mmCIF file of C-alpha atoms in Angstrom:
data_model
loop_
_atom_site.group_PDB
_atom_site.id
_atom_site.type_symbol
_atom_site.label_atom_id
_atom_site.label_comp_id
_atom_site.label_asym_id
_atom_site.label_seq_id
_atom_site.Cartn_x
_atom_site.Cartn_y
_atom_site.Cartn_z
ATOM 1 C CA MET A 1 21.940 10.739 5.971
ATOM 2 C CA ARG A 2 24.893 8.682 4.767
ATOM 3 C CA TRP A 3 27.038 10.317 7.437
ATOM 4 C CA ILE A 4 24.591 9.220 10.141
ATOM 5 C CA ALA A 5 24.450 5.700 8.691
ATOM 6 C CA ALA A 6 28.260 5.632 8.756
ATOM 7 C CA GLN A 7 28.049 6.141 12.531
ATOM 8 C CA THR A 8 25.854 3.064 13.066
ATOM 9 C CA LYS A 9 28.327 1.359 15.385
ATOM 10 C CA TRP A 10 28.537 4.392 17.681
ATOM 11 C CA ILE A 11 24.811 5.023 17.586
ATOM 12 C CA MET A 12 24.178 1.422 18.589
ATOM 13 C CA LEU A 13 26.843 1.473 21.293
ATOM 14 C CA ILE A 14 25.782 4.719 22.963
ATOM 15 C CA SER A 15 22.037 4.093 22.728
ATOM 16 C CA GLY A 16 22.608 0.507 23.877
ATOM 17 C CA LEU A 17 24.410 1.700 26.994
ATOM 18 C CA LEU A 18 21.625 4.200 27.694
ATOM 19 C CA THR A 19 18.978 1.524 27.142
ATOM 20 C CA THR A 20 20.588 -0.899 29.606
ATOM 21 C CA THR A 21 19.903 1.590 32.402
ATOM 22 C CA ILE A 22 16.312 0.306 32.323
ATOM 23 C CA PHE A 23 17.602 -2.793 34.148
ATOM 24 C CA ILE A 24 16.899 -0.690 37.275
ATOM 25 C CA TYR A 25 13.297 -1.913 36.912
ATOM 26 C CA VAL A 26 14.509 -5.475 37.511
ATOM 27 C CA ILE A 27 16.510 -4.527 40.614
ATOM 28 C CA ALA A 28 14.344 -1.806 42.169
ATOM 29 C CA PRO A 29 10.976 -1.700 40.387
ATOM 30 C CA ASN A 30 9.159 0.539 42.859
ATOM 31 C CA TYR A 31 11.951 3.122 42.916
ATOM 32 C CA ALA A 32 12.134 3.070 39.115
ATOM 33 C CA ALA A 33 8.365 3.396 38.699
ATOM 34 C CA THR A 34 8.254 6.312 41.113
ATOM 35 C CA SER A 35 11.107 8.160 39.411
ATOM 36 C CA GLY A 36 9.986 7.324 35.860
ATOM 37 C CA PHE A 37 6.218 7.471 36.072
ATOM 38 C CA GLY A 38 5.618 9.356 39.329
ATOM 39 C CA GLN A 39 3.603 6.462 40.757
ATOM 40 C CA THR A 40 4.262 3.493 42.988
ATOM 41 C CA LEU A 41 3.504 -0.052 41.943
ATOM 42 C CA ASP A 42 0.319 -1.586 43.308
ATOM 43 C CA GLY A 43 0.684 -5.258 44.125
ATOM 44 C CA PRO A 44 2.708 -8.251 42.992
ATOM 45 C CA LEU A 45 1.350 -8.251 39.417
ATOM 46 C CA SER A 46 2.505 -4.667 38.882
ATOM 47 C CA GLU A 47 5.936 -5.535 40.256
ATOM 48 C CA LEU A 48 6.163 -8.614 38.029
ATOM 49 C CA MET A 49 5.183 -6.602 34.941
ATOM 50 C CA ALA A 50 7.644 -3.806 35.767
ATOM 51 C CA ARG A 51 10.502 -6.271 36.307
ATOM 52 C CA SER A 52 9.616 -8.146 33.116
ATOM 53 C CA TRP A 53 9.468 -4.919 31.086
ATOM 54 C CA GLY A 54 12.799 -3.823 32.542
ATOM 55 C CA MET A 55 14.380 -7.146 31.596
ATOM 56 C CA MET A 56 13.064 -7.114 28.023
ATOM 57 C CA VAL A 57 13.976 -3.500 27.302
ATOM 58 C CA GLY A 58 17.333 -3.920 29.028
ATOM 59 C CA LEU A 59 18.033 -6.819 26.697
ATOM 60 C CA PHE A 60 17.366 -4.450 23.777
ATOM 61 C CA GLY A 61 20.334 -2.494 25.091
ATOM 62 C CA VAL A 62 22.495 -5.611 25.331
ATOM 63 C CA MET A 63 21.527 -6.563 21.764
ATOM 64 C CA LEU A 64 22.456 -3.081 20.510
ATOM 65 C CA ILE A 65 25.863 -3.237 22.194
ATOM 66 C CA TYR A 66 26.587 -6.732 20.902
ATOM 67 C CA ALA A 67 25.433 -6.026 17.343
ATOM 68 C CA ALA A 68 27.482 -2.819 17.234
ATOM 69 C CA PHE A 69 30.497 -5.123 16.926
ATOM 70 C CA LYS A 70 28.781 -7.690 14.662
ATOM 71 C CA PRO A 71 27.840 -5.925 11.383
ATOM 72 C CA PRO A 72 25.868 -8.905 9.976
ATOM 73 C CA LEU A 73 23.445 -8.578 12.928
ATOM 74 C CA GLN A 74 23.052 -4.811 12.881
ATOM 75 C CA ARG A 75 20.086 -4.495 10.535
ATOM 76 C CA PHE A 76 18.084 -7.178 12.327
ATOM 77 C CA VAL A 77 18.753 -5.690 15.768
ATOM 78 C CA LEU A 78 18.107 -2.135 14.580
ATOM 79 C CA ALA A 79 14.760 -3.204 13.088
ATOM 80 C CA ILE A 80 13.630 -5.042 16.231
ATOM 81 C CA VAL A 81 14.682 -2.259 18.604
ATOM 82 C CA ALA A 82 13.223 0.470 16.349
ATOM 83 C CA ILE A 83 9.862 -1.306 16.400
ATOM 84 C CA GLY A 84 10.018 -1.750 20.187
ATOM 85 C CA LYS A 85 11.094 1.789 21.012
ATOM 86 C CA GLY A 86 8.857 3.310 18.343
ATOM 87 C CA GLY A 87 5.919 1.383 19.749
ATOM 88 C CA PHE A 88 6.722 2.633 23.240
ATOM 89 C CA VAL A 89 6.765 6.236 21.993
ATOM 90 C CA VAL A 90 3.405 5.782 20.261
ATOM 91 C CA LEU A 91 1.905 4.229 23.399
ATOM 92 C CA LEU A 92 3.143 7.076 25.586
ATOM 93 C CA LEU A 93 1.827 9.686 23.170
ATOM 94 C CA THR A 94 -1.586 8.031 22.884
ATOM 95 C CA VAL A 95 -2.658 6.155 26.021
ATOM 96 C CA GLY A 96 0.137 7.250 28.373
ATOM 97 C CA ARG A 97 -0.012 11.022 27.976
ATOM 98 C CA VAL A 98 -0.586 11.435 31.715
ATOM 99 C CA PHE A 99 3.028 10.317 32.284
ATOM 100 C CA LEU A 100 4.631 12.822 29.898
ATOM 101 C CA GLY A 101 5.099 15.338 32.712
ATOM 102 C CA GLN A 102 7.273 12.826 34.520
ATOM 103 C CA GLN A 103 10.639 11.427 33.460
ATOM 104 C CA MET A 104 8.798 9.540 30.715
ATOM 105 C CA GLY A 105 8.483 12.816 28.833
ATOM 106 C CA THR A 106 12.261 12.713 28.405
ATOM 107 C CA ALA A 107 12.005 9.062 27.372
ATOM 108 C CA VAL A 108 9.651 10.032 24.532
ATOM 109 C CA TYR A 109 12.254 12.400 23.124
ATOM 110 C CA ALA A 110 15.202 10.025 23.663
ATOM 111 C CA ASP A 111 13.449 6.947 22.286
ATOM 112 C CA GLY A 112 11.946 8.969 19.442
ATOM 113 C CA ILE A 113 15.352 10.299 18.389
ATOM 114 C CA GLU A 114 16.917 6.855 18.757
ATOM 115 C CA THR A 115 14.164 5.301 16.636
ATOM 116 C CA LEU A 116 14.696 7.937 13.950
ATOM 117 C CA LEU A 117 18.447 7.278 13.983
ATOM 118 C CA TYR A 118 17.885 3.515 13.723
ATOM 119 C CA VAL A 119 15.630 4.009 10.699
ATOM 120 C CA ILE A 120 18.224 6.266 9.066
ATOM 121 C CA CYS A 121 20.907 3.649 9.753
ATOM 122 C CA LEU A 122 18.681 0.950 8.273
ATOM 123 C CA PHE A 123 17.836 2.797 5.075
ATOM 124 C CA GLY A 124 20.888 5.020 4.716
ATOM 125 C CA ALA A 125 23.458 2.243 4.713
ATOM 126 C CA ARG A 126 24.762 0.537 1.602
ATOM 127 C CA PRO A 127 23.097 -2.810 0.854
ATOM 128 C CA LEU A 128 24.828 -5.830 2.332
ATOM 129 C CA ALA A 129 26.565 -8.174 -0.096
ATOM 130 C CA SER A 130 24.868 -11.515 -0.506
ATOM 131 C CA ALA A 131 26.498 -14.396 1.374
ATOM 132 C CA THR A 132 25.509 -16.789 -1.417
ATOM 133 C CA PRO A 133 27.956 -16.459 -4.347
ATOM 134 C CA GLY A 134 25.336 -17.330 -6.978
ATOM 135 C CA LEU A 135 22.990 -14.545 -5.829
ATOM 136 C CA GLN A 136 25.369 -11.599 -6.136
ATOM 137 C CA HIS A 137 24.489 -8.956 -8.704
#
């Protein structure tokens, strides 16, 4: 596990790049929904929600890439993204099972593995030194 935690920068960089591909939902939401979920969007609310989701998840990718080069931010970003991606996996496996036969089935595996790697990076890394001199042990 320590070896995986030692690769945190690369894990964040590669998974961040992969995660930014979700920005396609902002640019072409109907195409993305059809290829990812096998269904077209129905109405302006669906399009708004798809674009919004694409923007938020895409920003997860940007945060991962940025924090890969900023070690003090890595734990915070890994925690936030692990919760987001882990939650998405749980939702797909519970209420979104109908979409698992589509491209979202691959997303469950990818996001599940990424979430597991983030958790290993979070708990497998050495503790950060305190920034406050009086609080160091």
